JSON list of C-alpha atoms in Angstrom, two decimals:
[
{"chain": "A", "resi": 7, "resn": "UNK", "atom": "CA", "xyz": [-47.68, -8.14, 186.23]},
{"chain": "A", "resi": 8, "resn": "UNK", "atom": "CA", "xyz": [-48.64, -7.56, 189.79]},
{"chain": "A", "resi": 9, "resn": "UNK", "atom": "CA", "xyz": [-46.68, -5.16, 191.96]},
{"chain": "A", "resi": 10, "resn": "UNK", "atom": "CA", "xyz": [-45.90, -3.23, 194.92]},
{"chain": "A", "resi": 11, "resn": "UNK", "atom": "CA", "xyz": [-47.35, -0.32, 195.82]},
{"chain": "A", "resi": 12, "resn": "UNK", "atom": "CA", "xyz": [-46.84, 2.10, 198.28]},
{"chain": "A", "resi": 13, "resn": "UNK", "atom": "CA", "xyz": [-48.58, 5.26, 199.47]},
{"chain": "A", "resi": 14, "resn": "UNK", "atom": "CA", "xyz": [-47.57, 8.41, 199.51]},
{"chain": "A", "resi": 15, "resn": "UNK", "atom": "CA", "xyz": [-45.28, 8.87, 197.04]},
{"chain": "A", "resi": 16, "resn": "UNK", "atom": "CA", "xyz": [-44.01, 11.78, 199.39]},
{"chain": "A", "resi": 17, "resn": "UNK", "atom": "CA", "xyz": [-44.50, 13.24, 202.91]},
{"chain": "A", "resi": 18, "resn": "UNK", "atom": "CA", "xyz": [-43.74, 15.99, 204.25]},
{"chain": "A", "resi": 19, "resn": "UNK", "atom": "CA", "xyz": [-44.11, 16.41, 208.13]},
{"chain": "A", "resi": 20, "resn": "UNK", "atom": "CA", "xyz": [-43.02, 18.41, 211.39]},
{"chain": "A", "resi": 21, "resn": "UNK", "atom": "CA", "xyz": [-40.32, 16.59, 213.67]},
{"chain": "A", "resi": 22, "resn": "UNK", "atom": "CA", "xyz": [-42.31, 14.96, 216.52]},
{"chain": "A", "resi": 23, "resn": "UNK", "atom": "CA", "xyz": [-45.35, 14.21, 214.59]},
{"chain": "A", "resi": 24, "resn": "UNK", "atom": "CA", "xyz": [-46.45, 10.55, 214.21]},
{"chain": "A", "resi": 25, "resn": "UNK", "atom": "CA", "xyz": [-46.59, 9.65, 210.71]},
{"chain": "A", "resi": 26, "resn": "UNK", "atom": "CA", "xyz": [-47.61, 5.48, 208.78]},
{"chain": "A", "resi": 27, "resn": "UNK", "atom": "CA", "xyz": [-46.42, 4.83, 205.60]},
{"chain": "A", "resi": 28, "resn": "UNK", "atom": "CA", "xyz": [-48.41, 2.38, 203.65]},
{"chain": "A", "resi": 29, "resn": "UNK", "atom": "CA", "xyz": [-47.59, -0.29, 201.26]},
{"chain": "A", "resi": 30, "resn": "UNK", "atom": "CA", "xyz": [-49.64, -2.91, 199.68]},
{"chain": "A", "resi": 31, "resn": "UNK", "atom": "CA", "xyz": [-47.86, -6.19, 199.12]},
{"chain": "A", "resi": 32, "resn": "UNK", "atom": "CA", "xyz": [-48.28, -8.36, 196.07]},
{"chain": "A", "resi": 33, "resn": "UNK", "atom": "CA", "xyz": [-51.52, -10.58, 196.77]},
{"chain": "A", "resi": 34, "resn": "UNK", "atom": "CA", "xyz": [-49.74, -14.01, 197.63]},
{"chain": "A", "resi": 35, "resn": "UNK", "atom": "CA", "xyz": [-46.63, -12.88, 199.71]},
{"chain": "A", "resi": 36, "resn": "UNK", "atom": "CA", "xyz": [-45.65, -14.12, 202.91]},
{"chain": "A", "resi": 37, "resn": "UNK", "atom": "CA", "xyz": [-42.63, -12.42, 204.06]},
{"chain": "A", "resi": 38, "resn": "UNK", "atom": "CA", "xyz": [-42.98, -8.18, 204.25]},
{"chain": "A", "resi": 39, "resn": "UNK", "atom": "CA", "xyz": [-40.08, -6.04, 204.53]},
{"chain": "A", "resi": 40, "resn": "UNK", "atom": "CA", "xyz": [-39.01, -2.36, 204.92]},
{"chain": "A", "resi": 41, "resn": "UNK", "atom": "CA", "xyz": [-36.15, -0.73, 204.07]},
{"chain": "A", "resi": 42, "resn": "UNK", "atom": "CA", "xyz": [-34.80, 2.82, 204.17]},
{"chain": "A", "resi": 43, "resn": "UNK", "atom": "CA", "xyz": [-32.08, 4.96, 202.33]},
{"chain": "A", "resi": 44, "resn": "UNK", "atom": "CA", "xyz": [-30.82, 8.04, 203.54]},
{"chain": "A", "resi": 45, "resn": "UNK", "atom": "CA", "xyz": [-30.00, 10.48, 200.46]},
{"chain": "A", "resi": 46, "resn": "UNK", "atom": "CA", "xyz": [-26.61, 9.56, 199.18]},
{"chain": "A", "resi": 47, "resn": "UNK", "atom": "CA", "xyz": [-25.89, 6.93, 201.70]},
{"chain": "A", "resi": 48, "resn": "UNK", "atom": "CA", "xyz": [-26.58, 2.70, 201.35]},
{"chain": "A", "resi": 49, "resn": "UNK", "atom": "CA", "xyz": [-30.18, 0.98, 201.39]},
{"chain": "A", "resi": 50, "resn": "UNK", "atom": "CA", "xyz": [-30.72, -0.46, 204.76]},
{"chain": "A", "resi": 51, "resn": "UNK", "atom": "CA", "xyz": [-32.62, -2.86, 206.24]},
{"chain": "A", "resi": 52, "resn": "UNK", "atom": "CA", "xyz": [-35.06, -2.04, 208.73]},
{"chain": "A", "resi": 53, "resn": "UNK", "atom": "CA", "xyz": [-37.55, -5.09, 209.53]},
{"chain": "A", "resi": 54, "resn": "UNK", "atom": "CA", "xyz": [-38.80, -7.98, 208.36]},
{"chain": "A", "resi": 55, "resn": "UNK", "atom": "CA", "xyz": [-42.46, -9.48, 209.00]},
{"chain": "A", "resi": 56, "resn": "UNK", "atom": "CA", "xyz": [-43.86, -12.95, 208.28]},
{"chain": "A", "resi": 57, "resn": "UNK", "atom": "CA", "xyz": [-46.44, -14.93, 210.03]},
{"chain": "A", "resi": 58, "resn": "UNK", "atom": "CA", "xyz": [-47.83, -11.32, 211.86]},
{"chain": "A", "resi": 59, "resn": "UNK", "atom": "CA", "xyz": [-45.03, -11.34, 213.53]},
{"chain": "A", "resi": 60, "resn": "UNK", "atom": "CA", "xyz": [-41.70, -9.37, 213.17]},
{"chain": "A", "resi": 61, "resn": "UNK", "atom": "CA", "xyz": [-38.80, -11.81, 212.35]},
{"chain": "A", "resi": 62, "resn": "UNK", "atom": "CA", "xyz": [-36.00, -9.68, 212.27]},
{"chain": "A", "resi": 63, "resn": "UNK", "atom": "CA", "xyz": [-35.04, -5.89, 213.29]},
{"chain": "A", "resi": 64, "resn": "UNK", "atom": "CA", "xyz": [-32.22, -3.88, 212.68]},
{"chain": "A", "resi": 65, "resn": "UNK", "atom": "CA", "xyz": [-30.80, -1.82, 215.27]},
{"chain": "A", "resi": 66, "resn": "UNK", "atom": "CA", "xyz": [-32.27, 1.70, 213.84]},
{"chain": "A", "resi": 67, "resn": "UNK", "atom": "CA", "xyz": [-35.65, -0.48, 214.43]},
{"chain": "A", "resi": 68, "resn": "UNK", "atom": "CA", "xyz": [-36.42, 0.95, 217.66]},
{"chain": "A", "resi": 69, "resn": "UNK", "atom": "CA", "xyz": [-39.29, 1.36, 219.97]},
{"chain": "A", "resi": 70, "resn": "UNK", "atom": "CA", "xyz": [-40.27, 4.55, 217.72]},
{"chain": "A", "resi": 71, "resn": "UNK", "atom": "CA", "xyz": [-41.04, 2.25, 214.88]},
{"chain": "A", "resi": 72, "resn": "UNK", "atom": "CA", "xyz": [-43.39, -0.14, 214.79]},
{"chain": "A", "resi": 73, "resn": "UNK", "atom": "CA", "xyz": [-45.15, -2.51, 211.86]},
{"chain": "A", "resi": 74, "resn": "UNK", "atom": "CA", "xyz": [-48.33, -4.07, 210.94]},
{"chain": "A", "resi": 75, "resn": "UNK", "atom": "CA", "xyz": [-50.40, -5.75, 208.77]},
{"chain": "A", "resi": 76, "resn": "UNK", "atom": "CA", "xyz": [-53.55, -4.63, 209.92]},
{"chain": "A", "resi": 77, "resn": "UNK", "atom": "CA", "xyz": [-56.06, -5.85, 207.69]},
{"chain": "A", "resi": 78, "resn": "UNK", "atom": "CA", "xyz": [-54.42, -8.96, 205.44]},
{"chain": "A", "resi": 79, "resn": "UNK", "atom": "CA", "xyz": [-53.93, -6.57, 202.61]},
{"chain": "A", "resi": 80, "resn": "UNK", "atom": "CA", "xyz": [-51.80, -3.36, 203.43]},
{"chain": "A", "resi": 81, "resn": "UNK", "atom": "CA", "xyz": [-48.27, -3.54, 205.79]},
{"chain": "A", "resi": 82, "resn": "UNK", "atom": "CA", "xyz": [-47.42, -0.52, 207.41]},
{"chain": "A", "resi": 83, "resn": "UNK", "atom": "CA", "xyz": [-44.90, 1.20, 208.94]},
{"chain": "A", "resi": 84, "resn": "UNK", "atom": "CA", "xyz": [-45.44, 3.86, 211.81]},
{"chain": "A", "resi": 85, "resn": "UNK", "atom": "CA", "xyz": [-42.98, 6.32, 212.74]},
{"chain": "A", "resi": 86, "resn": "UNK", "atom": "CA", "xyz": [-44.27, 7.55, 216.29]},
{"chain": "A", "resi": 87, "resn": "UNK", "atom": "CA", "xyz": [-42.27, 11.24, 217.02]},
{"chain": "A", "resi": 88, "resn": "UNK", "atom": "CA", "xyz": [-40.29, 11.68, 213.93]},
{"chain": "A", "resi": 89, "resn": "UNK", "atom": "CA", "xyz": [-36.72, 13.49, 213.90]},
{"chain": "A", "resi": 90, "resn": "UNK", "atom": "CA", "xyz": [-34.92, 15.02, 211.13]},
{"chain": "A", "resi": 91, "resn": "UNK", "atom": "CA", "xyz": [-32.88, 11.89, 210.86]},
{"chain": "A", "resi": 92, "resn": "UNK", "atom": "CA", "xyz": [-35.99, 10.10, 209.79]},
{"chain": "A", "resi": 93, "resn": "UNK", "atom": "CA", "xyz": [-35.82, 11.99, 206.59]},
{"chain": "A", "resi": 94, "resn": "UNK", "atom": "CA", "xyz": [-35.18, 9.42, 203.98]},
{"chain": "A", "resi": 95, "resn": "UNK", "atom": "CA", "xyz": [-36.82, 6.97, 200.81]},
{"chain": "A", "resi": 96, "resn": "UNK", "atom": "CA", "xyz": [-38.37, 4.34, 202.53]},
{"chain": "A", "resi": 97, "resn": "UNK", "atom": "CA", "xyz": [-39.15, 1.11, 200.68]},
{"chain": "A", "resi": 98, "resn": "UNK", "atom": "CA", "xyz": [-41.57, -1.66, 200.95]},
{"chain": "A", "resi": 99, "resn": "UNK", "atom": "CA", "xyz": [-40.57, -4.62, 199.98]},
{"chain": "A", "resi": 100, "resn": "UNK", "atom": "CA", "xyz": [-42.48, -8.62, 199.78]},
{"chain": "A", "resi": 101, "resn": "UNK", "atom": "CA", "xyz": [-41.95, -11.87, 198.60]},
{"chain": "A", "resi": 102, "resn": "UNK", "atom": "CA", "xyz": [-43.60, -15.61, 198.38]},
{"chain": "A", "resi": 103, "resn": "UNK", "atom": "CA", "xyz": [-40.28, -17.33, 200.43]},
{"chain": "A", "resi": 104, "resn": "UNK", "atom": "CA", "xyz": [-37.28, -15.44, 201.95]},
{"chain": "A", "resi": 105, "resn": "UNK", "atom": "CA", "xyz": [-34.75, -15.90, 198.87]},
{"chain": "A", "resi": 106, "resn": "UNK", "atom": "CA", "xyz": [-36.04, -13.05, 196.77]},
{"chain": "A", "resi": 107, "resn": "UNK", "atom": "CA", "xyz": [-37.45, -9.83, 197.03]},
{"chain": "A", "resi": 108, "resn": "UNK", "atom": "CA", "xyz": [-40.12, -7.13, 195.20]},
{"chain": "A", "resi": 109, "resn": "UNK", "atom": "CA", "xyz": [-39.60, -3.70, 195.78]},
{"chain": "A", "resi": 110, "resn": "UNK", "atom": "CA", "xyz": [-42.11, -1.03, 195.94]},
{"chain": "A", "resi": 111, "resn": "UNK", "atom": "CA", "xyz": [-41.25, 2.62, 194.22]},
{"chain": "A", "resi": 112, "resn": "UNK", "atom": "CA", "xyz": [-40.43, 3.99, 197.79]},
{"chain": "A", "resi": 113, "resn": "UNK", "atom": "CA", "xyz": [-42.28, 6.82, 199.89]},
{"chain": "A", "resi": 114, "resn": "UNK", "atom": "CA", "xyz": [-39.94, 9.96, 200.35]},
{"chain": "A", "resi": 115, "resn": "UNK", "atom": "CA", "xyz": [-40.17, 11.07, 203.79]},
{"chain": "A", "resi": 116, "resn": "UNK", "atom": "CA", "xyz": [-39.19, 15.24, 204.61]},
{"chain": "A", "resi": 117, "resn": "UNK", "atom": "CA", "xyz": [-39.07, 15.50, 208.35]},
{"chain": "A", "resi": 118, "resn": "UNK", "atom": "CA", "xyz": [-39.01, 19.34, 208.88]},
{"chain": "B", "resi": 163, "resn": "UNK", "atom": "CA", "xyz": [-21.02, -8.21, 210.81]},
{"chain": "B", "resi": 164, "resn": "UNK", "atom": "CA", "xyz": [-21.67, -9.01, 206.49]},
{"chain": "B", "resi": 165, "resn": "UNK", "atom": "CA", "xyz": [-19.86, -5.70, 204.46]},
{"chain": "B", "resi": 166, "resn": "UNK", "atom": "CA", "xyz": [-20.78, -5.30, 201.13]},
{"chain": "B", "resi": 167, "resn": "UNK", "atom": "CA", "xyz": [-18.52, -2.70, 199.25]},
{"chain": "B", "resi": 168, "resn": "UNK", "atom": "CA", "xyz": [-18.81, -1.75, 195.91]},
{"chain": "B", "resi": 169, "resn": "UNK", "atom": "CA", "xyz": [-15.88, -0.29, 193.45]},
{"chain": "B", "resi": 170, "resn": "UNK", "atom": "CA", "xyz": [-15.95, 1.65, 191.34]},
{"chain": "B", "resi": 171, "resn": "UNK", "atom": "CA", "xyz": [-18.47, 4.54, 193.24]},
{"chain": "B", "resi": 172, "resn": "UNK", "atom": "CA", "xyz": [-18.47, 6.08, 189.68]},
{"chain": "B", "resi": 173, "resn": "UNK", "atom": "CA", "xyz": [-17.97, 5.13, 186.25]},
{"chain": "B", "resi": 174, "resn": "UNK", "atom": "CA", "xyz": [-18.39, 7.34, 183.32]},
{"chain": "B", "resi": 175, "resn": "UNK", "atom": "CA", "xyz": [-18.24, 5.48, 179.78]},
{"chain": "B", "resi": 176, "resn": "UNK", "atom": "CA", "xyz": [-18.75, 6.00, 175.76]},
{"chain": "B", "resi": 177, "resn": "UNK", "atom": "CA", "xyz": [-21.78, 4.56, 174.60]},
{"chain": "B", "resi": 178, "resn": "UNK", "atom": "CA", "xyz": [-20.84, 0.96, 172.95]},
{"chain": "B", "resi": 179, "resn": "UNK", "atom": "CA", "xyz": [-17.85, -0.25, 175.61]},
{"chain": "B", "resi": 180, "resn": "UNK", "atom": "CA", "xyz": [-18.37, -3.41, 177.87]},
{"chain": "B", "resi": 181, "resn": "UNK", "atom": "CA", "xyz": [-18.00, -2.39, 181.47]},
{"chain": "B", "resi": 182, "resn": "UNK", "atom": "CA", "xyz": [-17.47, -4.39, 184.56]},
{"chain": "B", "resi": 183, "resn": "UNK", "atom": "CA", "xyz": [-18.84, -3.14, 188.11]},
{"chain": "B", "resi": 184, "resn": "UNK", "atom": "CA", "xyz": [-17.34, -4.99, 191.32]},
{"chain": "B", "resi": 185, "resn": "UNK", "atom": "CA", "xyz": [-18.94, -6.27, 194.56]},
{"chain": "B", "resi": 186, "resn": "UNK", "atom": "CA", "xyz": [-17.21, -7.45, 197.46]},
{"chain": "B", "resi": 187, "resn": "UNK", "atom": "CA", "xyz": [-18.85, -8.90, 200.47]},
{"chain": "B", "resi": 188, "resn": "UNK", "atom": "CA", "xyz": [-17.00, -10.03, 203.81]},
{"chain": "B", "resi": 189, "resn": "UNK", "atom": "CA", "xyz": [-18.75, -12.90, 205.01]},
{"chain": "B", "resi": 190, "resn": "UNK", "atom": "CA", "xyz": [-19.07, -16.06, 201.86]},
{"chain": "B", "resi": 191, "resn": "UNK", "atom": "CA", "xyz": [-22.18, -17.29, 204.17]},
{"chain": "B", "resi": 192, "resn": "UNK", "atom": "CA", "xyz": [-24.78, -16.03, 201.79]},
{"chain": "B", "resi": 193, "resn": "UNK", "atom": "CA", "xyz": [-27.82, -17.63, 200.49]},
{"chain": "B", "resi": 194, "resn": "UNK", "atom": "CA", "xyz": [-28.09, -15.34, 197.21]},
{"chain": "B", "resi": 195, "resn": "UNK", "atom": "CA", "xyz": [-26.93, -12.30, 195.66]},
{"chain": "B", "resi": 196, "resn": "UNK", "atom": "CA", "xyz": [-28.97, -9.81, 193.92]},
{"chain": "B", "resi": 197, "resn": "UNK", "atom": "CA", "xyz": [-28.20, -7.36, 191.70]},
{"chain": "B", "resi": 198, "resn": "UNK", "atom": "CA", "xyz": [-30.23, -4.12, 191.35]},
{"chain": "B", "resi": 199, "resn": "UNK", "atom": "CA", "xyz": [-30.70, -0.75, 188.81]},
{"chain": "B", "resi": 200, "resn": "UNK", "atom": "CA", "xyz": [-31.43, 2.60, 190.88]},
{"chain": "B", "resi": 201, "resn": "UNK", "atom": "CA", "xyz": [-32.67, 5.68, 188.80]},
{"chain": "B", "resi": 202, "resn": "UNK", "atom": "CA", "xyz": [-32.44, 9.32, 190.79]},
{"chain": "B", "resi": 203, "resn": "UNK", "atom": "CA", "xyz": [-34.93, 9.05, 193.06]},
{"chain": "B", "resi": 204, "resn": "UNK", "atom": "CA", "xyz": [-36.41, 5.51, 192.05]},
{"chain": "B", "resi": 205, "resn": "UNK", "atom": "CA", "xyz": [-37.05, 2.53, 193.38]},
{"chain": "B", "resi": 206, "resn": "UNK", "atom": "CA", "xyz": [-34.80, -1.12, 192.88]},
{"chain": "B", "resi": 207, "resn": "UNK", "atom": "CA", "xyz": [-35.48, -2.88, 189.48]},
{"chain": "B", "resi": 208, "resn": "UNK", "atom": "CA", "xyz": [-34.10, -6.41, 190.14]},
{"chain": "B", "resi": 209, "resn": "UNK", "atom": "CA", "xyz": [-31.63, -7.17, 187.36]},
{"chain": "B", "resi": 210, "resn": "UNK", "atom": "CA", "xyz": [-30.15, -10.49, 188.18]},
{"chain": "B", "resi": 211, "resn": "UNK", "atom": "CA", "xyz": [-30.36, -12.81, 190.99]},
{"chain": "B", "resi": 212, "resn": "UNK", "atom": "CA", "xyz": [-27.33, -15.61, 191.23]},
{"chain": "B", "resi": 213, "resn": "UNK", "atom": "CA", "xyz": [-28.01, -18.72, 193.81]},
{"chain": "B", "resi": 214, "resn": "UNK", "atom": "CA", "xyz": [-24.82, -19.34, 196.83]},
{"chain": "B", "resi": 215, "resn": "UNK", "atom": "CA", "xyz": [-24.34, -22.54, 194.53]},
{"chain": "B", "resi": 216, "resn": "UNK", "atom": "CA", "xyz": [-24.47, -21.02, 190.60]},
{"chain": "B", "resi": 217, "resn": "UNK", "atom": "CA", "xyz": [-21.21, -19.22, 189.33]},
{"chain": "B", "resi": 218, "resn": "UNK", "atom": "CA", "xyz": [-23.18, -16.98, 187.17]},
{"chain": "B", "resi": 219, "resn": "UNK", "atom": "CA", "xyz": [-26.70, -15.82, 185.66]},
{"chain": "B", "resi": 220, "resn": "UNK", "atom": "CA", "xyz": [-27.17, -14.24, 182.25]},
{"chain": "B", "resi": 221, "resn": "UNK", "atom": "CA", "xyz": [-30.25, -11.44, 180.95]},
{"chain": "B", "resi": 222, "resn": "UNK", "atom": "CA", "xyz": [-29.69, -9.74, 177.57]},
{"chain": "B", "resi": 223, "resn": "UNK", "atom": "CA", "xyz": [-26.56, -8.09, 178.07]},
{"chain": "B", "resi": 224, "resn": "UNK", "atom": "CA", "xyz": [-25.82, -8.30, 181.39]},
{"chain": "B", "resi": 225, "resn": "UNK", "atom": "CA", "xyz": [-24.13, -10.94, 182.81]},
{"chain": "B", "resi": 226, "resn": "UNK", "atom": "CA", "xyz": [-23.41, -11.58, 186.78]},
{"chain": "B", "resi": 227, "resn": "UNK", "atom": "CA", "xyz": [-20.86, -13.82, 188.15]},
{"chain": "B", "resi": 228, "resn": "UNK", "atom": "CA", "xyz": [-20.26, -15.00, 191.77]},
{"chain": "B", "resi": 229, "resn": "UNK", "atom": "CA", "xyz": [-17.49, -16.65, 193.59]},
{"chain": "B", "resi": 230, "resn": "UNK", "atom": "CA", "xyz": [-18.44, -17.41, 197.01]},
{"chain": "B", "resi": 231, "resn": "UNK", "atom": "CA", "xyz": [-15.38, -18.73, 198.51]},
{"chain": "B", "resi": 232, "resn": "UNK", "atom": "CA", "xyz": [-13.54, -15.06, 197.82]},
{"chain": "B", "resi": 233, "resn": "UNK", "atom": "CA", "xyz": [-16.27, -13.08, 198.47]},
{"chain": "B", "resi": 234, "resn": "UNK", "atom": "CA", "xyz": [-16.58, -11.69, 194.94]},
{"chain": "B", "resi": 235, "resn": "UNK", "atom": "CA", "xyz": [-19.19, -10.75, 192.25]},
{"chain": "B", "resi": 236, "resn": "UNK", "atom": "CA", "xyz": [-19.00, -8.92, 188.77]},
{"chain": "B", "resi": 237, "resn": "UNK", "atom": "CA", "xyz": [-22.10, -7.36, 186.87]},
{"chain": "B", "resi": 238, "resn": "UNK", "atom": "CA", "xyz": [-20.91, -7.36, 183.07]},
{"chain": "B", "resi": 239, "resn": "UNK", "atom": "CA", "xyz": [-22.61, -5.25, 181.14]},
{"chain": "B", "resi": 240, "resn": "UNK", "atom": "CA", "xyz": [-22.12, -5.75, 177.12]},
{"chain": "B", "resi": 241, "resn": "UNK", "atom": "CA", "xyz": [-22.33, -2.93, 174.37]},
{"chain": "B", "resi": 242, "resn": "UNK", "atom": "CA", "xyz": [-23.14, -0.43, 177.12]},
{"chain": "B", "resi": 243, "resn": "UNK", "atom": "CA", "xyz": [-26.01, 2.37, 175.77]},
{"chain": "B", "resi": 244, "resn": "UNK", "atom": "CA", "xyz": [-26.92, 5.50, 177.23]},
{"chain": "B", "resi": 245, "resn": "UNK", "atom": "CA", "xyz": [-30.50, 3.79, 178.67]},
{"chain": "B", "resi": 246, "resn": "UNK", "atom": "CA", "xyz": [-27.75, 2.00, 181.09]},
{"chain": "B", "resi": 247, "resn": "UNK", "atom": "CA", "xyz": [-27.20, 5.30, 182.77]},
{"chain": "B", "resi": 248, "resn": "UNK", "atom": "CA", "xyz": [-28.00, 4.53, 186.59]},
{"chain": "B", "resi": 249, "resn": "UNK", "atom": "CA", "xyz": [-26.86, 3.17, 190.04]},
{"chain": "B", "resi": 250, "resn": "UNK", "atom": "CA", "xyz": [-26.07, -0.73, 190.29]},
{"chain": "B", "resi": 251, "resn": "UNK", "atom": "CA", "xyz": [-26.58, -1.72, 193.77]},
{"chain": "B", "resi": 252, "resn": "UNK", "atom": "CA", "xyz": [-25.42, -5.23, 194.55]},
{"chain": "B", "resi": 253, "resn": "UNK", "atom": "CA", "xyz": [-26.63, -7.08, 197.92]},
{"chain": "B", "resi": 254, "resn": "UNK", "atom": "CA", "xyz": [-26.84, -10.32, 199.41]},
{"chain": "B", "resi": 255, "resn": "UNK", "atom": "CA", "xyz": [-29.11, -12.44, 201.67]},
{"chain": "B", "resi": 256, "resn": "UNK", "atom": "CA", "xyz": [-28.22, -14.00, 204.78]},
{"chain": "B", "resi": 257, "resn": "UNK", "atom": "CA", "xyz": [-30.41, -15.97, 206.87]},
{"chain": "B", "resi": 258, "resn": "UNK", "atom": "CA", "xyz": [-33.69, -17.12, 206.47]},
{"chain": "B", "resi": 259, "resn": "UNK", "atom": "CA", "xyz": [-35.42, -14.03, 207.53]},
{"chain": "B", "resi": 260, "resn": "UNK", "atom": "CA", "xyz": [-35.04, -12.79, 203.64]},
{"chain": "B", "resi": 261, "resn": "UNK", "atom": "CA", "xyz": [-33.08, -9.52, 204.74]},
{"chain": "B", "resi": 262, "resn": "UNK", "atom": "CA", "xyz": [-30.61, -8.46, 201.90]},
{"chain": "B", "resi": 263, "resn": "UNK", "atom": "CA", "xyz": [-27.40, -6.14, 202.89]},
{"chain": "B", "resi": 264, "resn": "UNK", "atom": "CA", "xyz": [-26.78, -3.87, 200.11]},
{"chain": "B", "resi": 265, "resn": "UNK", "atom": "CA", "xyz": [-23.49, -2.09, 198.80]},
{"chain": "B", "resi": 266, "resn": "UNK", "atom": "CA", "xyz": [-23.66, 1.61, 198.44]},
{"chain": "B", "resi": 267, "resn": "UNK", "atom": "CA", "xyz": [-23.52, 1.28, 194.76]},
{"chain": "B", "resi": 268, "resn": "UNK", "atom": "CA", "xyz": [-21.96, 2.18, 191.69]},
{"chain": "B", "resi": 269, "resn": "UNK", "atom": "CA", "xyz": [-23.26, 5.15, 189.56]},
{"chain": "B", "resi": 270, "resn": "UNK", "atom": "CA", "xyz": [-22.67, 4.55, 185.71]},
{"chain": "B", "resi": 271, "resn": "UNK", "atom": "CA", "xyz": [-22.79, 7.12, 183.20]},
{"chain": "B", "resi": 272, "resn": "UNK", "atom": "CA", "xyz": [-22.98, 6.08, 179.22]},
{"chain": "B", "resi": 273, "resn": "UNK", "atom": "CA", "xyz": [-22.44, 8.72, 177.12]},
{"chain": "B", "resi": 274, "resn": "UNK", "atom": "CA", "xyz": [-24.05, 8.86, 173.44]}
]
């Protein structure tokens, strides 16, 4: 059964570095989608992608984030300077129409 | 702004009892409402998956019902077994973008 897949499994970096998390969407999808989830605290919504374009942002989705699908395969997500806050399970998520949802097994993300 | 709040936070159980787990959302504008397992430090297993316009969806022995107009869904689970141990996140969709809104979930524990 096809599935999501995202890469690492876990990073560990220094607050201020840049970092991409990658994910690689099953083959048909349209619609792309992360999400984060602090430890202990609710899964959130951070942006969703369809068309190459973003189609909707949360308000943590700010102008140190950024997406792309650079190559019609793998969707990434960049985190530019990282802060501690950024420390979280971040998941990829995609999908064929907007009504339902595949998640990936999540990248855990120690900002240090 | 769409809440979704889930009671109980934690639920400990013998092995063999039926258990209910609650979700309440604010806003009855939803397209769908998803149910989800979480083990530690997992990603989302989509359980069930209930349309704005079904009352409930059945898999095995779980069993999730939705009523709209009160903002209200139950995830039954039957003959509960240790292998049930886990979070139970619950989340709807809104809009057309695909994003889902989660609860912060409901951590069951079966004992044998």
């Amino acid at each position: 059964e096809p599935e999501v897949t995202q890469t690492p499994s876990h990073q560990v970096t220094q607050m201020g570095q840049e970092v991409i998390l990658r994910c690689v969407p099953i083959s048909n999808h349209l619609y792309f989608y992360w999400y984060r989830q602090i430890l202990g605290q609710k899964v959130e919504f951070l942006v969703s992608f369809y068309n190459n374009e973003i189609s909707e942002k949360s308000e943590i989705f700010d102008d140190q984030f950024s997406v792309e699908r650079p190559d019609g395969s793998n969707f990434t997500l960049k985190i530019r300077s990282t802060k501690l806050e950024d420390s979280a399970m971040y998941f990829c998520a995609s999908s064929f129409d907007p009504y339902t949802q595949y998640f990936g097994p999540g990248t855990r993300l120690t900002v240090l | 702004k769409q809440e979704v709040t889930q009671i109980p936070a934690a639920l400990s159980v013998p092995e063999g009892e039926n258990l209910v787990l609650n979700c309440s959302f604010t806003d009855s504008a939803i397209y769908n409402l998803q149910w989800f397992r979480q083990d530690p430090g997992k990603g989302l297993t989509s359980l069930l998956l209930i349309q704005s316009s079904q009352r409930e969806q059945t898999s095995g022995r779980l069993n999730a019902s939705l009523d709209k107009s009160s903002g209200r869904s139950t995830l039954y689970i039957a003959a509960s077994q240790p292998g049930d141990s886990a979070t139970y996140l619950c989340a709807v969709r809104t809009g057309n973008t695909g994003k889902l809104i989660f609860g912060q979930g409901t951590t069951l524990q079966v004992k044998p």
